[in-house]
CSV table of C-alpha atoms in Angstrom, one decimal:
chain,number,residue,atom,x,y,z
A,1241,UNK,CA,6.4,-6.6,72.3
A,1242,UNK,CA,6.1,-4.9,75.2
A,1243,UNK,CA,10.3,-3.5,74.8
A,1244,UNK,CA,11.5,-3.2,71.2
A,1245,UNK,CA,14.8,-3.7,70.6
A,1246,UNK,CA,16.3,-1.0,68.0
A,1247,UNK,CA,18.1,-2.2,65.4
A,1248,UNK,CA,20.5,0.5,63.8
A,1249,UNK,CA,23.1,0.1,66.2
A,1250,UNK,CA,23.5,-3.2,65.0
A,1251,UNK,CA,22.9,-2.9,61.1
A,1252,UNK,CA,24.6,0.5,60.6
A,1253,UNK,CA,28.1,-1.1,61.4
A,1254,UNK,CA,27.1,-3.9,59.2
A,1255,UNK,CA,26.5,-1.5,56.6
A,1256,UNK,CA,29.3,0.5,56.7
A,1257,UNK,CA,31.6,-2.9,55.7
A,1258,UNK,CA,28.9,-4.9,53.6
A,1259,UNK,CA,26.4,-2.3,52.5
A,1260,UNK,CA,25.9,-1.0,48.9
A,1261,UNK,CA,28.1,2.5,48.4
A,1262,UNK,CA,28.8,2.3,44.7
A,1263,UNK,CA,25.2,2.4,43.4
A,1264,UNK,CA,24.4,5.1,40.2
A,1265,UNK,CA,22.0,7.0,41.8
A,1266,UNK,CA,24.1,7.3,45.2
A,1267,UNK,CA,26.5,9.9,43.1
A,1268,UNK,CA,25.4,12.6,43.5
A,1269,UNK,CA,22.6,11.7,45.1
A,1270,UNK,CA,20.1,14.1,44.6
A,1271,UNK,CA,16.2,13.9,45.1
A,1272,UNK,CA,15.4,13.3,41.5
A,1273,UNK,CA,17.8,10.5,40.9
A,1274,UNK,CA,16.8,8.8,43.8
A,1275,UNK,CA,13.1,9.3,43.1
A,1276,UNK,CA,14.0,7.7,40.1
A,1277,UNK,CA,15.8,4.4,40.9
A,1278,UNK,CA,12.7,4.2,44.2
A,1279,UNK,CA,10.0,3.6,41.6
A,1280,UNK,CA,12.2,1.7,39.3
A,1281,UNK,CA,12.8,-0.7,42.4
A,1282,UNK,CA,9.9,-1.5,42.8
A,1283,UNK,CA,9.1,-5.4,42.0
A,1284,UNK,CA,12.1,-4.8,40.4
A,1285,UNK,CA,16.2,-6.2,41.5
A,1286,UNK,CA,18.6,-4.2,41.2
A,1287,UNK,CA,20.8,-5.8,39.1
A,1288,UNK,CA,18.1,-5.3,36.6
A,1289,UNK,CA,17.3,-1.9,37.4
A,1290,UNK,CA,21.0,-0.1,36.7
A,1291,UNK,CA,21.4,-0.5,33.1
A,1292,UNK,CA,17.8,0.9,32.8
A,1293,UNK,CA,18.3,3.5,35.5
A,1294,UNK,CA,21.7,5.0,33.2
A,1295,UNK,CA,19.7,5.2,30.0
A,1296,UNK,CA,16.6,6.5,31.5
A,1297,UNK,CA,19.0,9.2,33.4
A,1298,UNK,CA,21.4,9.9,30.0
A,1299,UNK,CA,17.6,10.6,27.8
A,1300,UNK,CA,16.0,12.6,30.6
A,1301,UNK,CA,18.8,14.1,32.8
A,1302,UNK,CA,16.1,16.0,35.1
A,1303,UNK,CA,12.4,16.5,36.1
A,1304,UNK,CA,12.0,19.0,33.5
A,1305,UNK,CA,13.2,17.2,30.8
A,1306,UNK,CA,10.9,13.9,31.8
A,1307,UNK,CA,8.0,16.3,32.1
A,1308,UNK,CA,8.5,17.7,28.7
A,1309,UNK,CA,9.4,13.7,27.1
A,1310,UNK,CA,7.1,12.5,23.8
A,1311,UNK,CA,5.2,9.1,25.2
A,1312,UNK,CA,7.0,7.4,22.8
A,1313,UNK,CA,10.5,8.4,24.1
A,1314,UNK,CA,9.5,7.8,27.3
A,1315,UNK,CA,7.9,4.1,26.7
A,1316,UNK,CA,11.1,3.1,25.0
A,1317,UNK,CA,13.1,4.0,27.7
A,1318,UNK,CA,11.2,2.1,30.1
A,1319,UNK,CA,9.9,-1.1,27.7
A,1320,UNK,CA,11.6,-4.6,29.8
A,1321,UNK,CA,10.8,-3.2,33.1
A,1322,UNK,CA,7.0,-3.9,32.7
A,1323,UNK,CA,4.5,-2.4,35.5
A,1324,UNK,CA,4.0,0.3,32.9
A,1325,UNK,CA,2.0,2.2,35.0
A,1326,UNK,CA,5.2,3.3,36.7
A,1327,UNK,CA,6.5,5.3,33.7
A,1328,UNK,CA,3.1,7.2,33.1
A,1329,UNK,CA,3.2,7.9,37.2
A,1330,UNK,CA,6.7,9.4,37.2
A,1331,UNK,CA,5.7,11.5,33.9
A,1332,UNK,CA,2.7,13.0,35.5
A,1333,UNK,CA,4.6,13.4,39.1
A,1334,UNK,CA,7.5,14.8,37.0
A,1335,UNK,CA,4.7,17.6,35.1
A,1336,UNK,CA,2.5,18.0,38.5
A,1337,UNK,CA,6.1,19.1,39.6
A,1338,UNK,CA,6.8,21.8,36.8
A,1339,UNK,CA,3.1,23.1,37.5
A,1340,UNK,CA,3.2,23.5,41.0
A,1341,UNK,CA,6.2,22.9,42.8
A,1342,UNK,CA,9.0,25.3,41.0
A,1343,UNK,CA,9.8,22.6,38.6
A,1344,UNK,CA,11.5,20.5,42.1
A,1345,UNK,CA,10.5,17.8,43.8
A,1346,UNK,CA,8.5,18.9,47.3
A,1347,UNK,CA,10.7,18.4,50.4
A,1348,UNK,CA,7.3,17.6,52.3
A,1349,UNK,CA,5.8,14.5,53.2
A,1350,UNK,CA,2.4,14.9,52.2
A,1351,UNK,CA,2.8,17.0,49.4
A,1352,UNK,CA,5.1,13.7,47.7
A,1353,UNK,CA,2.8,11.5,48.8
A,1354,UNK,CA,0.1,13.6,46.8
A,1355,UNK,CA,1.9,13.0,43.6
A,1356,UNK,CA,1.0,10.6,41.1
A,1357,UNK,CA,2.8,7.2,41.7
A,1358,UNK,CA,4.3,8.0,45.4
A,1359,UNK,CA,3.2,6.3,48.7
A,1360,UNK,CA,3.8,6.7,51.9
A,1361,UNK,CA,7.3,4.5,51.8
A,1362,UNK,CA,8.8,6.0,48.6
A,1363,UNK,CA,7.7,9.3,49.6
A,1364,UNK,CA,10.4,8.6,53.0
A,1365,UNK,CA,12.7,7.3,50.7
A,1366,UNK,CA,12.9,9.9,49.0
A,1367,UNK,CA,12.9,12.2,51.8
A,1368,UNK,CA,15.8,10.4,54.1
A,1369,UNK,CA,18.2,9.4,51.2
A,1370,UNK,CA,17.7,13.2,49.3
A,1371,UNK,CA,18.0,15.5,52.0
A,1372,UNK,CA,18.9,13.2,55.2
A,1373,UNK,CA,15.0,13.9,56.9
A,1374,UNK,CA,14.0,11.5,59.7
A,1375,UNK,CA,11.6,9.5,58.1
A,1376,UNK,CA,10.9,5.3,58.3
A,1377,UNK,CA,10.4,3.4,55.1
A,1378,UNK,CA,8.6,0.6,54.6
A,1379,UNK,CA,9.3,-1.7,51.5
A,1380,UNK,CA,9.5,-5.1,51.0
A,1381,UNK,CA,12.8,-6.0,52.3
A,1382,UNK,CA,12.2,-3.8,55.3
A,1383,UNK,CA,8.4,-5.4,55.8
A,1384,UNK,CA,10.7,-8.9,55.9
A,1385,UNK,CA,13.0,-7.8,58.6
A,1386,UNK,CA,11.1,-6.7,60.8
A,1387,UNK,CA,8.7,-9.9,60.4
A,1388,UNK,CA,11.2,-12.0,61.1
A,1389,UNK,CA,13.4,-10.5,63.7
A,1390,UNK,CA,10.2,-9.3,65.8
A,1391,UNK,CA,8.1,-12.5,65.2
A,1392,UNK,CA,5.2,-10.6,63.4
A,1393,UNK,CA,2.4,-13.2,62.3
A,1394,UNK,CA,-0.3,-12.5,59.7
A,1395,UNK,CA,0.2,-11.2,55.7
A,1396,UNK,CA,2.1,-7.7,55.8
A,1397,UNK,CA,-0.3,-6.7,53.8
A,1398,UNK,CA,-3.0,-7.0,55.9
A,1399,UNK,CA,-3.9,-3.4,57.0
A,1400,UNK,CA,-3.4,-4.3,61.0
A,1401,UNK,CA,-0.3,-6.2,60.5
A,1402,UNK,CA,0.5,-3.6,58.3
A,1403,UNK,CA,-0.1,-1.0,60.9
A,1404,UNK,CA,2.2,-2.5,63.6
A,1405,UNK,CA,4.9,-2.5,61.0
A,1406,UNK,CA,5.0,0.8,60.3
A,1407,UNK,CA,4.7,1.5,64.4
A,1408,UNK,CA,8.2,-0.7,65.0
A,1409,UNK,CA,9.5,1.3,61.9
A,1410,UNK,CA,9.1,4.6,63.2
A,1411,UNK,CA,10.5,3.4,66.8
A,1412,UNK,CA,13.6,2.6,64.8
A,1413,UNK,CA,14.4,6.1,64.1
A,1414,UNK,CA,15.0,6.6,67.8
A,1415,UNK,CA,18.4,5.1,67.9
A,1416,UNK,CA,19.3,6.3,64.0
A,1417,UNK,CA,22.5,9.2,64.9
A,1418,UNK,CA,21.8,12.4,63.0
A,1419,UNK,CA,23.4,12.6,60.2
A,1420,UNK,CA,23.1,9.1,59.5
A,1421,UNK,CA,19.7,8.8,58.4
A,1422,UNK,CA,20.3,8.2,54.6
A,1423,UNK,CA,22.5,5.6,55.9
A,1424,UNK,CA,19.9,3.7,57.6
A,1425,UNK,CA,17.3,4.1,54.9
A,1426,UNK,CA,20.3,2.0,52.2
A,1427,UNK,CA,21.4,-0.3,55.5
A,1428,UNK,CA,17.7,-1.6,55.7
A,1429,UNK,CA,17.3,-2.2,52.1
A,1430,UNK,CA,20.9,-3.6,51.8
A,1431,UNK,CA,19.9,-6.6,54.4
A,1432,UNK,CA,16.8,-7.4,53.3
A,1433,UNK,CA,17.7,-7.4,49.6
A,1434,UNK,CA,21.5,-9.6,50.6
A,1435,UNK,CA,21.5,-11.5,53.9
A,1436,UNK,CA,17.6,-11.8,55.0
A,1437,UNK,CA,16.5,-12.7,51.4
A,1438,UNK,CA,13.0,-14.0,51.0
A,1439,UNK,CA,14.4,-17.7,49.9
A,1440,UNK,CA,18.0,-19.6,51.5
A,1441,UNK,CA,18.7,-16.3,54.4
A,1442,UNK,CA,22.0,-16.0,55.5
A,1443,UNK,CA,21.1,-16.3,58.9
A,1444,UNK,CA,24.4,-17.7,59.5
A,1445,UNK,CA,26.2,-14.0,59.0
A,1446,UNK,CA,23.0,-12.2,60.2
A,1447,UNK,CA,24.4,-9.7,62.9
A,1448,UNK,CA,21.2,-9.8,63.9
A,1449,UNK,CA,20.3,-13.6,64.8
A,1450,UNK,CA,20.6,-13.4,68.8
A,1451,UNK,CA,17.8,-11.4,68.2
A,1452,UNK,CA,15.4,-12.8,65.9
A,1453,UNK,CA,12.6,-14.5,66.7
A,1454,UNK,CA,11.6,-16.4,63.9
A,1455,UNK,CA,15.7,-17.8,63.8
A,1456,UNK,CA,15.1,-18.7,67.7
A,1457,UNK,CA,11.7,-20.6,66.9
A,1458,UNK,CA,12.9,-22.6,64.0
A,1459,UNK,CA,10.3,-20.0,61.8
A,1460,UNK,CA,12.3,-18.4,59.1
A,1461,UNK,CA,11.1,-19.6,56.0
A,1462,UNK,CA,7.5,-19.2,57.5
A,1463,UNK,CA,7.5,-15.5,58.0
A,1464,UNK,CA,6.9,-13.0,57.0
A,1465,UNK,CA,3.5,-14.8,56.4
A,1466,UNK,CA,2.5,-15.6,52.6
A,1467,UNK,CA,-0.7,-14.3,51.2
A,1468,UNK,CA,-3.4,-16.9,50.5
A,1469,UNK,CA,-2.4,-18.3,47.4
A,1470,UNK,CA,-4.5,-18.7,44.2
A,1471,UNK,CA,-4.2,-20.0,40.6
A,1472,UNK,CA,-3.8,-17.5,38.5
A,1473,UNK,CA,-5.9,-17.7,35.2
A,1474,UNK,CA,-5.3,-18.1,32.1
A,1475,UNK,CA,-6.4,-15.9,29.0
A,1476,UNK,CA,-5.3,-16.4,25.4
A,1477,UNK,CA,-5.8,-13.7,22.8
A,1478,UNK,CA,-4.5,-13.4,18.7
A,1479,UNK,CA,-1.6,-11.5,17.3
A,1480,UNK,CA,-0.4,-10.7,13.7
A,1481,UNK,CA,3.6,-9.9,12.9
A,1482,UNK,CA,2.5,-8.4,9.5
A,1483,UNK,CA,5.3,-7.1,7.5
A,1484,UNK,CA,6.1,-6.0,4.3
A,1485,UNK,CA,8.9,-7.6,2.7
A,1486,UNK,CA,11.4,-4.9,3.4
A,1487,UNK,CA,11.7,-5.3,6.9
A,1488,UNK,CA,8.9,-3.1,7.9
A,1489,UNK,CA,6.3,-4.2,10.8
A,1490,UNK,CA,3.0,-2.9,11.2
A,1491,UNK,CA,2.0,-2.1,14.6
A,1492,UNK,CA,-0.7,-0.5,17.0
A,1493,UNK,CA,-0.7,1.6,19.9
A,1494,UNK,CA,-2.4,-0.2,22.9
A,1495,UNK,CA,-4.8,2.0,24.7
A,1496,UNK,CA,-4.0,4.1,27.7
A,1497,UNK,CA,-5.7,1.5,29.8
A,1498,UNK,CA,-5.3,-2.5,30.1
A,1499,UNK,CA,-2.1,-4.3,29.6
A,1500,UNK,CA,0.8,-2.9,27.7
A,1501,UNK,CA,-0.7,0.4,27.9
A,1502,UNK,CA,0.3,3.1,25.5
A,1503,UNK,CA,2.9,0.9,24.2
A,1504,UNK,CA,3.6,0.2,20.5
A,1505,UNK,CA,2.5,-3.8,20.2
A,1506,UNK,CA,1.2,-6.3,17.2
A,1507,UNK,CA,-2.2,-5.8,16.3
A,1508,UNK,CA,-4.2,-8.3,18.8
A,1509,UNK,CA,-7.7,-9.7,19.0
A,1510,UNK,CA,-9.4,-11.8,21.8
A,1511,UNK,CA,-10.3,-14.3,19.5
A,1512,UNK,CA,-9.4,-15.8,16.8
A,1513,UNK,CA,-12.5,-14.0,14.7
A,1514,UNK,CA,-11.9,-10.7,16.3
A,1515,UNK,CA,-7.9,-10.8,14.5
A,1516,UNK,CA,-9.8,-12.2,11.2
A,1517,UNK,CA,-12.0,-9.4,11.4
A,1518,UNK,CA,-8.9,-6.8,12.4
A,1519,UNK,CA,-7.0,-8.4,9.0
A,1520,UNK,CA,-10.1,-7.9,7.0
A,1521,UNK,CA,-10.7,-3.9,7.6
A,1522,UNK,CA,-7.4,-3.0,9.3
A,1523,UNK,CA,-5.3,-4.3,6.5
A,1524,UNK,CA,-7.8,-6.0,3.6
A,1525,UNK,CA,-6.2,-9.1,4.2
A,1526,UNK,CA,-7.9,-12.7,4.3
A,1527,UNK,CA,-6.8,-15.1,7.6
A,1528,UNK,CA,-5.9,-17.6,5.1
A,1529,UNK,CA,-3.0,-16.1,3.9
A,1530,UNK,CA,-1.2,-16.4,7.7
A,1531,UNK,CA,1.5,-18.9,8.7
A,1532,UNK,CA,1.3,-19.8,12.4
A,1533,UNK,CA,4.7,-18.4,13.7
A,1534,UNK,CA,4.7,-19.0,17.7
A,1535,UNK,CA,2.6,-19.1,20.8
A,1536,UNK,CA,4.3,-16.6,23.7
A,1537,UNK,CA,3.4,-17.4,27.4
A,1538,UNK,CA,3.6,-13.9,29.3
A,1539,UNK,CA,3.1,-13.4,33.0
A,1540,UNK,CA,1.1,-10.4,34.5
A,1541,UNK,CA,-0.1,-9.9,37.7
A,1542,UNK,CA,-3.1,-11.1,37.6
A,1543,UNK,CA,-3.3,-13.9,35.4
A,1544,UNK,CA,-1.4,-15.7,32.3
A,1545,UNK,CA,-1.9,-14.9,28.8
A,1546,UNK,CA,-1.0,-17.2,25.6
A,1547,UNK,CA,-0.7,-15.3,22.9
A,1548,UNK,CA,-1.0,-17.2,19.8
A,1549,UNK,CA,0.8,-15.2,16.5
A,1550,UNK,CA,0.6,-15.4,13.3
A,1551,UNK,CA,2.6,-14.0,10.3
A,1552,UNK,CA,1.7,-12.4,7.4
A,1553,UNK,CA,4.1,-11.4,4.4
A,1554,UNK,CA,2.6,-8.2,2.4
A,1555,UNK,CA,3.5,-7.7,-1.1
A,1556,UNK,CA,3.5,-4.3,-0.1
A,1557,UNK,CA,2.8,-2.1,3.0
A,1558,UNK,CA,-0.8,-1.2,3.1
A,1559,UNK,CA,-2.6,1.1,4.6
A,1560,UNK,CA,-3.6,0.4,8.1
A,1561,UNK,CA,-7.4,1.4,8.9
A,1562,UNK,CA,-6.7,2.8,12.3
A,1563,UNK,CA,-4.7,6.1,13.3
A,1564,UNK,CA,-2.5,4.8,16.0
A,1565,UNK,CA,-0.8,2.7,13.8
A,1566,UNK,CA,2.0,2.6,11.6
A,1567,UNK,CA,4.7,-0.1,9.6
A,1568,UNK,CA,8.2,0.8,10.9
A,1569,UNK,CA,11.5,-0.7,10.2
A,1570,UNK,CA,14.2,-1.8,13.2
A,1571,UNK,CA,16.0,1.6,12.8
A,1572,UNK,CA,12.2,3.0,14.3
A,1573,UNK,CA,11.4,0.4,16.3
A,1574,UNK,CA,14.7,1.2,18.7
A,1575,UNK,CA,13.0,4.6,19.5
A,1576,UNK,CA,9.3,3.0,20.4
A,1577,UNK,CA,8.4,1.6,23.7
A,1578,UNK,CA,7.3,-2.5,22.3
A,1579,UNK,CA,6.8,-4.8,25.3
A,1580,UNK,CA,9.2,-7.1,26.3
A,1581,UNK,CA,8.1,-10.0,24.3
A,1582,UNK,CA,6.9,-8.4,20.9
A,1583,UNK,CA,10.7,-7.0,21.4
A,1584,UNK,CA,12.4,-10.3,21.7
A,1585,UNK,CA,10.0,-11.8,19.1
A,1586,UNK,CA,11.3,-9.4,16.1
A,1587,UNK,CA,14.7,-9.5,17.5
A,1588,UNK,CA,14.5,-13.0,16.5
A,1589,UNK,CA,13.3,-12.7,13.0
């Protein structure tokens, strides 16, 4: 890799007839909005991310009102896109912000990168698309290009593979024009996420394929390279939908730690004892009196859970023996953040 050929003479053209130019948080496009929709990218396609992006933006217009949001406002706005952690980042980024920066975003690379939820790549991002700063980015769909096109072996996530990536990243910047650098930033993204997808490329329309390497060796589908893979586990744990007759569910808030955290969720045990035991002093209720209802299968990142629930029809509501908890109706449960799947499941009801 002794010469390395720079790519944005090739792919800005490209862009300019096939990129993305309509997106929401390209008008206006101002460092807050695409702060926004960087973080709400991540692990996440676009397709899904717009209708989420215009409700989150329409609730919380601006840093200052996301800084000042209840946690249940703010959950309910984000519940479907999962990776909660994101939502609690951008609130404590968004109130570190308010504290220390003048209520703004920093135009700094260092100080981004020091806020809650920001790395090294969004922090760019941010920085090139906002304001138009010279600054490489690193995501995914860049991290495949350049795999691919410069023949880069080894998991990009390996720290030294990672390291020469970022190196060819930052040569790129050489040949961006000025005043075209939030252009290149959207040109990278818009390949990787529409011609040099991770499965069936285009490499057929690829302005780029006289010079890839992995399209000249017959090596496509084998780079970038995959990450060892392993079987993810499985866990099961035990759920009640209580409710009372009048459309009313009872519900706890998950701690601020662990999965679905601070969101609204069914009461949930490890084991079928432990949600015997909940019934008993949470609600004075026997496990007898349950119907099974349905067992959901849920994805995280690190392993599979079954949850097996149960139902349970209350005369009446009754008090719920812990503080985070609560029976609400559908007209509330609209303004809580519920997971995905305890969503889906009452919808269904």
């Amino acid at each position: 890799m002794a010469t390395t050929q720079l790519l944005p003479g090739t792919l800005l053209p490209w862009f300019e007839h096939h990129g993305r130019h309509d997106l929401p948080w390209q008008h206006p496009r101002t460092p807050y909005r695409v702060w926004l929709s960087e973080v709400m990218l991540q692990q996440t396609q676009v397709a899904t991310v717009i209708p989420y992006f215009l409700r989150f933006l329409e609730r919380f217009p601006d840093l200052a009102a996301l800084a000042a949001a209840p946690a249940d406002a703010l959950m309910a706005h984000w519940a479907g896109l999962g990776y909660y952690a994101r939502a609690r980042n951008l609130q404590a980024a968004a109130r570190a912000c308010v504290q220390h920066h003048d209520g703004q975003l920093p135009r700094d690379l260092q100080a981004l990168m020091a806020l809650p939820g920001i790395g090294r790549s969004t922090a760019a991002a941010i920085l090139s698309q906002a304001w138009g700063d010279r600054h490489a980015i690193l995501d995914g769909n860049v991290k495949r290009v350049l795999t691919r096109v410069f023949g880069i072996e080894g998991h990009p996530g390996v720290p030294a593979v990672e390291r020469a990536l970022w190196q060819l990243a930052e040569q790129q910047l050489q040949a961006v024009p000025d005043g075209r650098m939030t252009d290149w930033t959207q040109a990278q993204m818009d390949f990787g996420a529409t011609l040099c997808t991770r499965a069936r490329p285009a490499c057929a329309l690829c302005p780029l394929q006289q010079q890839c390497i992995a399209l000249r060796d017959g090596r496509v589908a084998e780079l970038p390279t995959r990450k060892a893979g392993k079987t993810l586990p499985e866990r099961e744990a035990h759920a009640l939908l209580a409710d009372d007759g009048q459309g009313r569910y009872a519900l706890l808030r998950r701690p601020e730690r662990g999965i679905w955290a601070g969101l609204w969720t069914l009461p949930q045990a490890d084991t079928h004892a432990g949600l015997a035991q909940w019934m008993l002093t949470g609600l004075g209720a026997d496990l007898e009196q349950v119907d099974t209802l349905t067992t959901i299968s849920h994805t995280f990142s690190h392993y599979r859970l079954q949850l097996h629930v149960y139902r349970l029809r209350c005369s009446s509501r009754q008090r719920i023996g812990e503080t985070a908890a609560g029976w609400f109706d559908r007209v509330q449960l609209a303004a809580l953040g519920l997971p995905a799947p305890i969503r889906k499941l009452i919808d269904s009801l």
